[in-house]
Amino acid sequence: MQLRYNFRLYPTTGQRFALARTFGCARVVYNDALRARETARSTGAPFPKVGELSKLLITEAKKTPERAWLGEVSAVALQQSLRDLDMAYRNFYDGLKGKRPKMGAPRYKSKRDTRQAVRFTTNAYWKITSGSKLRLPKIGDVPVKWSRALPSTPSSVTVVKDSAGRYFASFVVETDASEVLPETTPEVGIDLGLGHFAVLSDGRKIDSPRFLRRAEKRLKKAQRALSRKEKGSKNRGKARTRVAREHARVSDARREFHHQLSTKLIRENQAVAVEDLAVKGLARTRLAKSVHDAGWSTFVSMLEYKAARYGRTFIRIGRFEPTSQVCSACGVKDGPKPLGVRVWTCGACGVVLDRDINAAINVAKAAGLAVSARGAQVRPVLVPAPRNEAGTHPKRPAALVQWEQAGIPGL
């Protein structure tokens, strides 16, 4: 399988100017190619191929006074920009044909876009130097903060500048089955929510960190300062970067939480089951901010690829499975319940059920997993005997009288 590794870059001032020049040239070539294809589509002319666009918009354009500055950057980055446009068109048409989720048509890039990226392949002769720096063509040796070792040699590197002004090197590498973990016994079902981020079928509850909610005070202060700056001024640009850094801090903390929790669950359990949630639908309700703050889709995606990577089983059950309506003890469907009902009693067997833990157990059962309850999800109580059942004592037992005096509900 393919995995992506991101590492922080710390370019010098000169290297930042060189990267900005590369970003700008790649953006111009992308827009020129998009304009050429849109012109061909509107006039009914044949769709130009990538090779034709490369010769016209890169090789020939360098010879003109208007595009002579394209020769100041690596030609590989410009060619990859054309390939990105070609892939954008393929994804757009595949979405129209139903081969993948629908996507919008390719759009022009702006120099005011807060995120910029270029890609270098092996043809650009980039490499990692003996001093652990990243050597990029016509940019130089850029210092890198290596947090881990790459499992294999990457074939390309993508340099990204995010909205917060940070630079990253992104590598896509191939991995094999050498990281498969030894088999284990536990299997778990997971119910994702807002009160608790995740509730497991074994009774454990993981609290929701709510990173965005906790950072709202700092975000409010930074956004208020941004709104007071004059549009087009340098101070407004600095204020915008401060707001982006606050959002990046929230996003990084959430991603770290997702990685740690997903890795722990995959390592501890042989099989993991989750429910396919309608995140897009929930994001249109009054719970939208909390739903986006939780980041369920990202967490489930991490569980899925880590299960494939480490040899675990990942199961996704349908979103219409009535996990919150079925009693996990007797299997009787008790009907829908409002979100405010967190504990309910089964009318058939009289078991007191925790809504979230009961749903997690039903998720595991729907996925065909073996559920080992630890006693945390149910609490049995005394149930009145049926009226047609023959009595065994004509008088009230002394033990029952003592229970009633002590305030314990009896038969």
PDB file of C-alpha atoms in Angstrom, residues 99-369:
ATOM      1  CA  LYS A  99     -17.115   5.991 -11.403  1.00  0.00           C
ATOM      2  CA  ARG A 100     -16.288   8.122  -8.347  1.00  0.00           C
ATOM      3  CA  PRO A 101     -17.948  10.815  -6.218  1.00  0.00           C
ATOM      4  CA  LYS A 102     -18.822  13.915  -8.190  1.00  0.00           C
ATOM      5  CA  MET A 103     -16.272  16.698  -8.309  1.00  0.00           C
ATOM      6  CA  GLY A 104     -16.380  20.186  -9.715  1.00  0.00           C
ATOM      7  CA  ALA A 105     -14.693  21.189 -12.937  1.00  0.00           C
ATOM      8  CA  PRO A 106     -11.070  22.424 -12.712  1.00  0.00           C
ATOM      9  CA  ARG A 107     -10.798  26.091 -11.791  1.00  0.00           C
ATOM     10  CA  TYR A 108      -8.143  28.739 -12.270  1.00  0.00           C
ATOM     11  CA  LYS A 109      -5.574  29.157  -9.520  1.00  0.00           C
ATOM     12  CA  SER A 110      -4.923  32.526  -7.915  1.00  0.00           C
ATOM     13  CA  LYS A 111      -1.738  33.994  -6.526  1.00  0.00           C
ATOM     14  CA  ARG A 112      -3.808  34.919  -3.473  1.00  0.00           C
ATOM     15  CA  ASP A 113      -4.482  31.272  -2.671  1.00  0.00           C
ATOM     16  CA  THR A 114      -3.138  30.622   0.798  1.00  0.00           C
ATOM     17  CA  ARG A 115      -1.985  27.088  -0.077  1.00  0.00           C
ATOM     18  CA  GLN A 116       0.660  26.474  -2.756  1.00  0.00           C
ATOM     19  CA  ALA A 117       2.298  23.221  -3.858  1.00  0.00           C
ATOM     20  CA  VAL A 118       4.734  21.892  -6.466  1.00  0.00           C
ATOM     21  CA  ARG A 119       5.952  18.359  -7.119  1.00  0.00           C
ATOM     22  CA  PHE A 120       9.384  17.106  -8.148  1.00  0.00           C
ATOM     23  CA  THR A 121       9.897  13.627  -9.607  1.00  0.00           C
ATOM     24  CA  THR A 122      13.126  11.669 -10.039  1.00  0.00           C
ATOM     25  CA  ASN A 123      13.703  13.428 -13.365  1.00  0.00           C
ATOM     26  CA  ALA A 124      14.374  16.616 -11.404  1.00  0.00           C
ATOM     27  CA  TYR A 125      17.343  14.933  -9.672  1.00  0.00           C
ATOM     28  CA  TRP A 126      16.246  15.890  -6.183  1.00  0.00           C
ATOM     29  CA  LYS A 127      17.791  13.941  -3.328  1.00  0.00           C
ATOM     30  CA  ILE A 128      18.378  13.762   0.399  1.00  0.00           C
ATOM     31  CA  THR A 129      21.938  14.877   1.095  1.00  0.00           C
ATOM     32  CA  SER A 130      24.387  13.303   3.517  1.00  0.00           C
ATOM     33  CA  GLY A 131      23.658  16.181   5.866  1.00  0.00           C
ATOM     34  CA  SER A 132      19.949  15.172   6.017  1.00  0.00           C
ATOM     35  CA  LYS A 133      18.859  18.119   3.905  1.00  0.00           C
ATOM     36  CA  LEU A 134      16.484  18.074   0.953  1.00  0.00           C
ATOM     37  CA  ARG A 135      18.208  19.190  -2.268  1.00  0.00           C
ATOM     38  CA  LEU A 136      15.712  20.702  -4.706  1.00  0.00           C
ATOM     39  CA  PRO A 137      16.598  21.855  -8.250  1.00  0.00           C
ATOM     40  CA  LYS A 138      17.208  25.604  -8.574  1.00  0.00           C
ATOM     41  CA  ILE A 139      16.259  26.058  -4.898  1.00  0.00           C
ATOM     42  CA  GLY A 140      19.105  24.554  -2.891  1.00  0.00           C
ATOM     43  CA  ASP A 141      19.554  22.356   0.172  1.00  0.00           C
ATOM     44  CA  VAL A 142      16.568  22.933   2.458  1.00  0.00           C
ATOM     45  CA  PRO A 143      16.793  21.918   6.146  1.00  0.00           C
ATOM     46  CA  VAL A 144      14.278  19.218   7.138  1.00  0.00           C
ATOM     47  CA  LYS A 145      12.958  18.159  10.535  1.00  0.00           C
ATOM     48  CA  TRP A 146      13.022  14.364  10.187  1.00  0.00           C
ATOM     49  CA  SER A 147      10.644  12.885  12.751  1.00  0.00           C
ATOM     50  CA  ARG A 148      10.924   9.306  11.457  1.00  0.00           C
ATOM     51  CA  ALA A 149      12.670   7.227   8.845  1.00  0.00           C
ATOM     52  CA  LEU A 150      11.098   6.556   5.463  1.00  0.00           C
ATOM     53  CA  PRO A 151      10.252   2.844   5.009  1.00  0.00           C
ATOM     54  CA  SER A 152      11.359   2.917   1.350  1.00  0.00           C
ATOM     55  CA  THR A 153      12.807   5.254  -1.248  1.00  0.00           C
ATOM     56  CA  PRO A 154      10.197   7.707  -2.551  1.00  0.00           C
ATOM     57  CA  SER A 155       9.907   8.447  -6.255  1.00  0.00           C
ATOM     58  CA  SER A 156       8.738  12.053  -5.841  1.00  0.00           C
ATOM     59  CA  VAL A 157       8.490  14.867  -3.325  1.00  0.00           C
ATOM     60  CA  THR A 158       5.809  17.532  -3.039  1.00  0.00           C
ATOM     61  CA  VAL A 159       6.702  20.845  -1.404  1.00  0.00           C
ATOM     62  CA  VAL A 160       3.679  22.464   0.232  1.00  0.00           C
ATOM     63  CA  LYS A 161       3.200  25.891   1.744  1.00  0.00           C
ATOM     64  CA  ASP A 162       0.075  25.928   3.917  1.00  0.00           C
ATOM     65  CA  SER A 163      -2.185  28.791   4.977  1.00  0.00           C
ATOM     66  CA  ALA A 164      -0.127  29.409   8.108  1.00  0.00           C
ATOM     67  CA  GLY A 165       3.046  30.045   6.092  1.00  0.00           C
ATOM     68  CA  ARG A 166       4.649  26.712   7.016  1.00  0.00           C
ATOM     69  CA  TYR A 167       6.574  24.583   4.518  1.00  0.00           C
ATOM     70  CA  PHE A 168       6.332  20.795   4.323  1.00  0.00           C
ATOM     71  CA  ALA A 169       7.900  18.042   2.250  1.00  0.00           C
ATOM     72  CA  SER A 170       5.407  15.313   1.391  1.00  0.00           C
ATOM     73  CA  PHE A 171       6.627  11.853   0.309  1.00  0.00           C
ATOM     74  CA  VAL A 172       4.501   8.983  -1.014  1.00  0.00           C
ATOM     75  CA  VAL A 173       6.189   5.612  -0.434  1.00  0.00           C
ATOM     76  CA  GLU A 174       5.301   1.975  -1.019  1.00  0.00           C
ATOM     77  CA  THR A 175       5.111  -0.371   1.981  1.00  0.00           C
ATOM     78  CA  ASP A 176       4.849  -4.144   2.171  1.00  0.00           C
ATOM     79  CA  ALA A 177       3.374  -6.599   4.682  1.00  0.00           C
ATOM     80  CA  SER A 178       6.444  -6.565   6.927  1.00  0.00           C
ATOM     81  CA  GLU A 179       4.622  -4.496   9.565  1.00  0.00           C
ATOM     82  CA  VAL A 180       1.817  -7.019  10.186  1.00  0.00           C
ATOM     83  CA  LEU A 181       1.215  -7.312  13.919  1.00  0.00           C
ATOM     84  CA  PRO A 182       0.878 -10.669  15.693  1.00  0.00           C
ATOM     85  CA  GLU A 183      -2.688 -11.893  16.033  1.00  0.00           C
ATOM     86  CA  THR A 184      -4.633 -11.085  19.171  1.00  0.00           C
ATOM     87  CA  THR A 185      -8.024 -12.074  20.585  1.00  0.00           C
ATOM     88  CA  PRO A 186     -10.067  -8.937  21.412  1.00  0.00           C
ATOM     89  CA  GLU A 187     -12.582  -7.563  18.907  1.00  0.00           C
ATOM     90  CA  VAL A 188     -14.306  -4.254  19.430  1.00  0.00           C
ATOM     91  CA  GLY A 189     -17.227  -2.247  18.123  1.00  0.00           C
ATOM     92  CA  ILE A 190     -17.021   1.546  18.186  1.00  0.00           C
ATOM     93  CA  ASP A 191     -19.877   4.014  18.521  1.00  0.00           C
ATOM     94  CA  LEU A 192     -18.804   7.556  17.617  1.00  0.00           C
ATOM     95  CA  GLY A 193     -20.566  10.498  19.225  1.00  0.00           C
ATOM     96  CA  LEU A 194     -20.303  14.050  20.489  1.00  0.00           C
ATOM     97  CA  GLY A 195     -20.674  13.665  24.259  1.00  0.00           C
ATOM     98  CA  HIS A 196     -17.925  11.041  24.128  1.00  0.00           C
ATOM     99  CA  PHE A 197     -15.779  10.873  21.031  1.00  0.00           C
ATOM    100  CA  ALA A 198     -15.861   7.073  21.008  1.00  0.00           C
ATOM    101  CA  VAL A 199     -17.574   4.434  23.124  1.00  0.00           C
ATOM    102  CA  LEU A 200     -16.259   0.882  22.862  1.00  0.00           C
ATOM    103  CA  SER A 201     -18.237  -2.320  23.145  1.00  0.00           C
ATOM    104  CA  ASP A 202     -16.124  -3.394  26.145  1.00  0.00           C
ATOM    105  CA  GLY A 203     -17.485  -0.469  28.186  1.00  0.00           C
ATOM    106  CA  ARG A 204     -14.661   2.044  27.759  1.00  0.00           C
ATOM    107  CA  LYS A 205     -15.489   5.649  26.917  1.00  0.00           C
ATOM    108  CA  ILE A 206     -13.061   8.105  25.296  1.00  0.00           C
ATOM    109  CA  ASP A 207     -13.847  11.716  26.042  1.00  0.00           C
ATOM    110  CA  SER A 208     -14.076  14.195  23.193  1.00  0.00           C
ATOM    111  CA  PRO A 209     -11.183  16.708  23.371  1.00  0.00           C
ATOM    112  CA  ARG A 210     -13.205  19.403  21.523  1.00  0.00           C
ATOM    113  CA  PHE A 211     -10.130  21.199  20.269  1.00  0.00           C
ATOM    114  CA  LEU A 212     -12.046  23.850  18.357  1.00  0.00           C
ATOM    115  CA  ARG A 213     -14.306  24.686  21.297  1.00  0.00           C
ATOM    116  CA  ARG A 214     -11.315  25.071  23.595  1.00  0.00           C
ATOM    117  CA  ALA A 215      -9.553  27.381  21.134  1.00  0.00           C
ATOM    118  CA  GLU A 216     -12.570  29.594  20.404  1.00  0.00           C
ATOM    119  CA  LYS A 217     -11.369  32.355  22.738  1.00  0.00           C
ATOM    120  CA  ARG A 218      -8.008  32.693  20.969  1.00  0.00           C
ATOM    121  CA  LEU A 219      -9.645  32.409  17.553  1.00  0.00           C
ATOM    122  CA  LYS A 220     -12.169  35.095  18.400  1.00  0.00           C
ATOM    123  CA  LYS A 221      -9.429  37.473  19.472  1.00  0.00           C
ATOM    124  CA  ALA A 222      -7.352  36.823  16.332  1.00  0.00           C
ATOM    125  CA  GLN A 223     -10.332  37.170  13.983  1.00  0.00           C
ATOM    126  CA  ARG A 224     -11.432  40.401  15.656  1.00  0.00           C
ATOM    127  CA  ALA A 225      -7.953  41.830  15.101  1.00  0.00           C
ATOM    128  CA  LEU A 226      -8.094  40.725  11.452  1.00  0.00           C
ATOM    129  CA  SER A 227     -11.431  42.446  10.842  1.00  0.00           C
ATOM    130  CA  ARG A 228      -9.970  45.767  12.038  1.00  0.00           C
ATOM    131  CA  LYS A 229      -7.111  45.786   9.551  1.00  0.00           C
ATOM    132  CA  GLU A 230      -7.358  47.691   6.287  1.00  0.00           C
ATOM    133  CA  LYS A 231      -7.882  45.481   3.248  1.00  0.00           C
ATOM    134  CA  GLY A 232      -4.780  45.133   1.121  1.00  0.00           C
ATOM    135  CA  SER A 233      -2.399  46.270   3.853  1.00  0.00           C
ATOM    136  CA  LYS A 234       0.587  44.291   5.105  1.00  0.00           C
ATOM    137  CA  ASN A 235      -0.799  44.288   8.631  1.00  0.00           C
ATOM    138  CA  ARG A 236      -3.920  42.559   7.345  1.00  0.00           C
ATOM    139  CA  GLY A 237      -1.745  39.887   5.777  1.00  0.00           C
ATOM    140  CA  LYS A 238       0.047  39.366   9.087  1.00  0.00           C
ATOM    141  CA  ALA A 239      -3.251  39.178  10.950  1.00  0.00           C
ATOM    142  CA  ARG A 240      -4.559  36.630   8.448  1.00  0.00           C
ATOM    143  CA  THR A 241      -1.485  34.490   9.034  1.00  0.00           C
ATOM    144  CA  ARG A 242      -2.072  34.624  12.795  1.00  0.00           C
ATOM    145  CA  VAL A 243      -5.637  33.401  12.330  1.00  0.00           C
ATOM    146  CA  ALA A 244      -4.402  30.608  10.053  1.00  0.00           C
ATOM    147  CA  ARG A 245      -1.830  29.559  12.646  1.00  0.00           C
ATOM    148  CA  GLU A 246      -4.501  29.286  15.323  1.00  0.00           C
ATOM    149  CA  HIS A 247      -6.589  27.082  13.047  1.00  0.00           C
ATOM    150  CA  ALA A 248      -3.502  25.035  12.155  1.00  0.00           C
ATOM    151  CA  ARG A 249      -2.811  24.481  15.846  1.00  0.00           C
ATOM    152  CA  VAL A 250      -6.338  23.115  16.305  1.00  0.00           C
ATOM    153  CA  SER A 251      -6.064  20.921  13.219  1.00  0.00           C
ATOM    154  CA  ASP A 252      -2.682  19.512  14.261  1.00  0.00           C
ATOM    155  CA  ALA A 253      -3.904  18.685  17.767  1.00  0.00           C
ATOM    156  CA  ARG A 254      -6.978  16.932  16.381  1.00  0.00           C
ATOM    157  CA  ARG A 255      -4.907  14.941  13.894  1.00  0.00           C
ATOM    158  CA  GLU A 256      -2.484  13.865  16.617  1.00  0.00           C
ATOM    159  CA  PHE A 257      -5.379  12.688  18.788  1.00  0.00           C
ATOM    160  CA  HIS A 258      -6.844  10.703  15.890  1.00  0.00           C
ATOM    161  CA  HIS A 259      -3.498   9.064  15.128  1.00  0.00           C
ATOM    162  CA  GLN A 260      -2.817   8.051  18.726  1.00  0.00           C
ATOM    163  CA  LEU A 261      -6.297   6.650  19.348  1.00  0.00           C
ATOM    164  CA  SER A 262      -6.565   4.808  16.026  1.00  0.00           C
ATOM    165  CA  THR A 263      -3.127   3.237  16.444  1.00  0.00           C
ATOM    166  CA  LYS A 264      -3.974   2.107  19.975  1.00  0.00           C
ATOM    167  CA  LEU A 265      -7.262   0.500  18.899  1.00  0.00           C
ATOM    168  CA  ILE A 266      -5.653  -1.271  15.953  1.00  0.00           C
ATOM    169  CA  ARG A 267      -2.811  -2.629  18.071  1.00  0.00           C
ATOM    170  CA  GLU A 268      -5.098  -3.869  20.869  1.00  0.00           C
ATOM    171  CA  ASN A 269      -7.828  -5.511  18.756  1.00  0.00           C
ATOM    172  CA  GLN A 270      -7.836  -8.069  15.978  1.00  0.00           C
ATOM    173  CA  ALA A 271     -11.032  -6.666  14.431  1.00  0.00           C
ATOM    174  CA  VAL A 272     -12.614  -3.212  14.600  1.00  0.00           C
ATOM    175  CA  ALA A 273     -16.167  -2.334  13.543  1.00  0.00           C
ATOM    176  CA  VAL A 274     -17.624   1.142  13.093  1.00  0.00           C
ATOM    177  CA  GLU A 275     -20.867   2.579  11.782  1.00  0.00           C
ATOM    178  CA  ASP A 276     -21.043   4.410   8.467  1.00  0.00           C
ATOM    179  CA  LEU A 277     -22.176   7.844   9.627  1.00  0.00           C
ATOM    180  CA  ALA A 278     -23.894  10.433   7.421  1.00  0.00           C
ATOM    181  CA  VAL A 279     -21.413  13.177   8.251  1.00  0.00           C
ATOM    182  CA  LYS A 280     -22.509  15.461   5.411  1.00  0.00           C
ATOM    183  CA  GLY A 281     -26.097  15.331   6.599  1.00  0.00           C
ATOM    184  CA  LEU A 282     -25.170  15.984  10.224  1.00  0.00           C
ATOM    185  CA  ALA A 283     -22.969  18.882   9.124  1.00  0.00           C
ATOM    186  CA  ARG A 284     -26.079  20.683   7.885  1.00  0.00           C
ATOM    187  CA  THR A 285     -27.779  20.657  11.282  1.00  0.00           C
ATOM    188  CA  ARG A 286     -27.350  22.822  14.368  1.00  0.00           C
ATOM    189  CA  LEU A 287     -24.635  20.367  15.480  1.00  0.00           C
ATOM    190  CA  ALA A 288     -22.437  21.286  12.517  1.00  0.00           C
ATOM    191  CA  LYS A 289     -19.605  22.878  14.502  1.00  0.00           C
ATOM    192  CA  SER A 290     -19.394  19.973  16.938  1.00  0.00           C
ATOM    193  CA  VAL A 291     -19.531  17.428  14.103  1.00  0.00           C
ATOM    194  CA  HIS A 292     -16.657  19.097  12.241  1.00  0.00           C
ATOM    195  CA  ASP A 293     -14.737  19.486  15.498  1.00  0.00           C
ATOM    196  CA  ALA A 294     -14.946  15.726  16.133  1.00  0.00           C
ATOM    197  CA  GLY A 295     -13.556  14.764  12.707  1.00  0.00           C
ATOM    198  CA  TRP A 296     -15.204  11.346  12.471  1.00  0.00           C
ATOM    199  CA  SER A 297     -14.439  10.793   8.781  1.00  0.00           C
ATOM    200  CA  THR A 298     -10.705  11.351   9.242  1.00  0.00           C
ATOM    201  CA  PHE A 299     -10.611   9.027  12.239  1.00  0.00           C
ATOM    202  CA  VAL A 300     -12.474   6.240  10.422  1.00  0.00           C
ATOM    203  CA  SER A 301     -10.152   6.605   7.419  1.00  0.00           C
ATOM    204  CA  MET A 302      -7.155   6.206   9.734  1.00  0.00           C
ATOM    205  CA  LEU A 303      -8.659   3.058  11.235  1.00  0.00           C
ATOM    206  CA  GLU A 304      -9.247   1.627   7.770  1.00  0.00           C
ATOM    207  CA  TYR A 305      -5.760   2.135   6.351  1.00  0.00           C
ATOM    208  CA  LYS A 306      -4.000   1.166   9.582  1.00  0.00           C
ATOM    209  CA  ALA A 307      -6.017  -2.053   9.742  1.00  0.00           C
ATOM    210  CA  ALA A 308      -4.854  -2.890   6.214  1.00  0.00           C
ATOM    211  CA  ARG A 309      -1.301  -1.928   7.080  1.00  0.00           C
ATOM    212  CA  TYR A 310      -1.018  -4.002  10.268  1.00  0.00           C
ATOM    213  CA  GLY A 311      -3.049  -7.027   9.182  1.00  0.00           C
ATOM    214  CA  ARG A 312      -6.204  -6.290  11.170  1.00  0.00           C
ATOM    215  CA  THR A 313      -9.855  -6.591  10.140  1.00  0.00           C
ATOM    216  CA  PHE A 314     -11.876  -3.429   9.589  1.00  0.00           C
ATOM    217  CA  ILE A 315     -15.657  -3.635   9.151  1.00  0.00           C
ATOM    218  CA  ARG A 316     -18.010  -0.780   8.331  1.00  0.00           C
ATOM    219  CA  ILE A 317     -21.709  -1.490   8.948  1.00  0.00           C
ATOM    220  CA  GLY A 318     -24.597   0.332   7.277  1.00  0.00           C
ATOM    221  CA  ARG A 319     -25.770   3.663   8.618  1.00  0.00           C
ATOM    222  CA  PHE A 320     -29.387   2.443   8.774  1.00  0.00           C
ATOM    223  CA  GLU A 321     -28.613  -0.294  11.284  1.00  0.00           C
ATOM    224  CA  PRO A 322     -30.823   0.426  14.380  1.00  0.00           C
ATOM    225  CA  THR A 323     -27.957   0.218  16.866  1.00  0.00           C
ATOM    226  CA  SER A 324     -29.595   2.635  19.339  1.00  0.00           C
ATOM    227  CA  GLN A 325     -33.025   0.976  19.197  1.00  0.00           C
ATOM    228  CA  VAL A 326     -32.151  -2.682  19.777  1.00  0.00           C
ATOM    229  CA  CYS A 327     -31.514  -4.141  23.218  1.00  0.00           C
ATOM    230  CA  SER A 328     -28.077  -5.746  23.220  1.00  0.00           C
ATOM    231  CA  ALA A 329     -29.174  -8.235  25.905  1.00  0.00           C
ATOM    232  CA  CYS A 330     -32.304  -9.769  24.339  1.00  0.00           C
ATOM    233  CA  GLY A 331     -32.298  -8.317  20.807  1.00  0.00           C
ATOM    234  CA  VAL A 332     -35.757  -6.725  21.008  1.00  0.00           C
ATOM    235  CA  LYS A 333     -36.201  -3.502  19.026  1.00  0.00           C
ATOM    236  CA  ASP A 334     -37.567  -0.890  21.433  1.00  0.00           C
ATOM    237  CA  GLY A 335     -38.067   1.947  18.921  1.00  0.00           C
ATOM    238  CA  PRO A 336     -36.327   5.294  18.343  1.00  0.00           C
ATOM    239  CA  LYS A 337     -35.398   7.515  21.268  1.00  0.00           C
ATOM    240  CA  PRO A 338     -34.591  11.237  21.560  1.00  0.00           C
ATOM    241  CA  LEU A 339     -30.948  12.249  21.866  1.00  0.00           C
ATOM    242  CA  GLY A 340     -31.574  13.373  25.434  1.00  0.00           C
ATOM    243  CA  VAL A 341     -32.274   9.791  26.518  1.00  0.00           C
ATOM    244  CA  ARG A 342     -28.855   8.427  27.489  1.00  0.00           C
ATOM    245  CA  VAL A 343     -30.040   5.523  29.699  1.00  0.00           C
ATOM    246  CA  TRP A 344     -33.143   3.442  29.009  1.00  0.00           C
ATOM    247  CA  THR A 345     -34.753   0.270  30.292  1.00  0.00           C
ATOM    248  CA  CYS A 346     -35.678  -2.539  27.941  1.00  0.00           C
ATOM    249  CA  GLY A 347     -39.406  -3.234  28.130  1.00  0.00           C
ATOM    250  CA  ALA A 348     -38.910  -6.918  27.291  1.00  0.00           C
ATOM    251  CA  CYS A 349     -36.144  -8.057  29.635  1.00  0.00           C
ATOM    252  CA  GLY A 350     -35.948  -5.126  32.056  1.00  0.00           C
ATOM    253  CA  VAL A 351     -32.230  -4.515  31.573  1.00  0.00           C
ATOM    254  CA  VAL A 352     -31.011  -0.943  32.121  1.00  0.00           C
ATOM    255  CA  LEU A 353     -28.879   0.024  29.112  1.00  0.00           C
ATOM    256  CA  ASP A 354     -26.385   2.783  28.535  1.00  0.00           C
ATOM    257  CA  ARG A 355     -27.327   4.207  25.132  1.00  0.00           C
ATOM    258  CA  ASP A 356     -23.769   4.575  23.813  1.00  0.00           C
ATOM    259  CA  ILE A 357     -22.369   1.282  25.105  1.00  0.00           C
ATOM    260  CA  ASN A 358     -25.468  -0.540  23.910  1.00  0.00           C
ATOM    261  CA  ALA A 359     -24.971   0.964  20.445  1.00  0.00           C
ATOM    262  CA  ALA A 360     -21.299  -0.059  20.427  1.00  0.00           C
ATOM    263  CA  ILE A 361     -22.228  -3.646  21.307  1.00  0.00           C
ATOM    264  CA  ASN A 362     -24.832  -3.706  18.540  1.00  0.00           C
ATOM    265  CA  VAL A 363     -22.233  -2.380  16.086  1.00  0.00           C
ATOM    266  CA  ALA A 364     -19.947  -5.271  16.996  1.00  0.00           C
ATOM    267  CA  LYS A 365     -22.791  -7.799  16.705  1.00  0.00           C
ATOM    268  CA  ALA A 366     -23.918  -6.417  13.354  1.00  0.00           C
ATOM    269  CA  ALA A 367     -20.352  -6.847  12.104  1.00  0.00           C
ATOM    270  CA  GLY A 368     -20.278 -10.454  13.299  1.00  0.00           C
ATOM    271  CA  LEU A 369     -17.702  -9.850  16.026  1.00  0.00           C
TER     272      LEU A 369
END
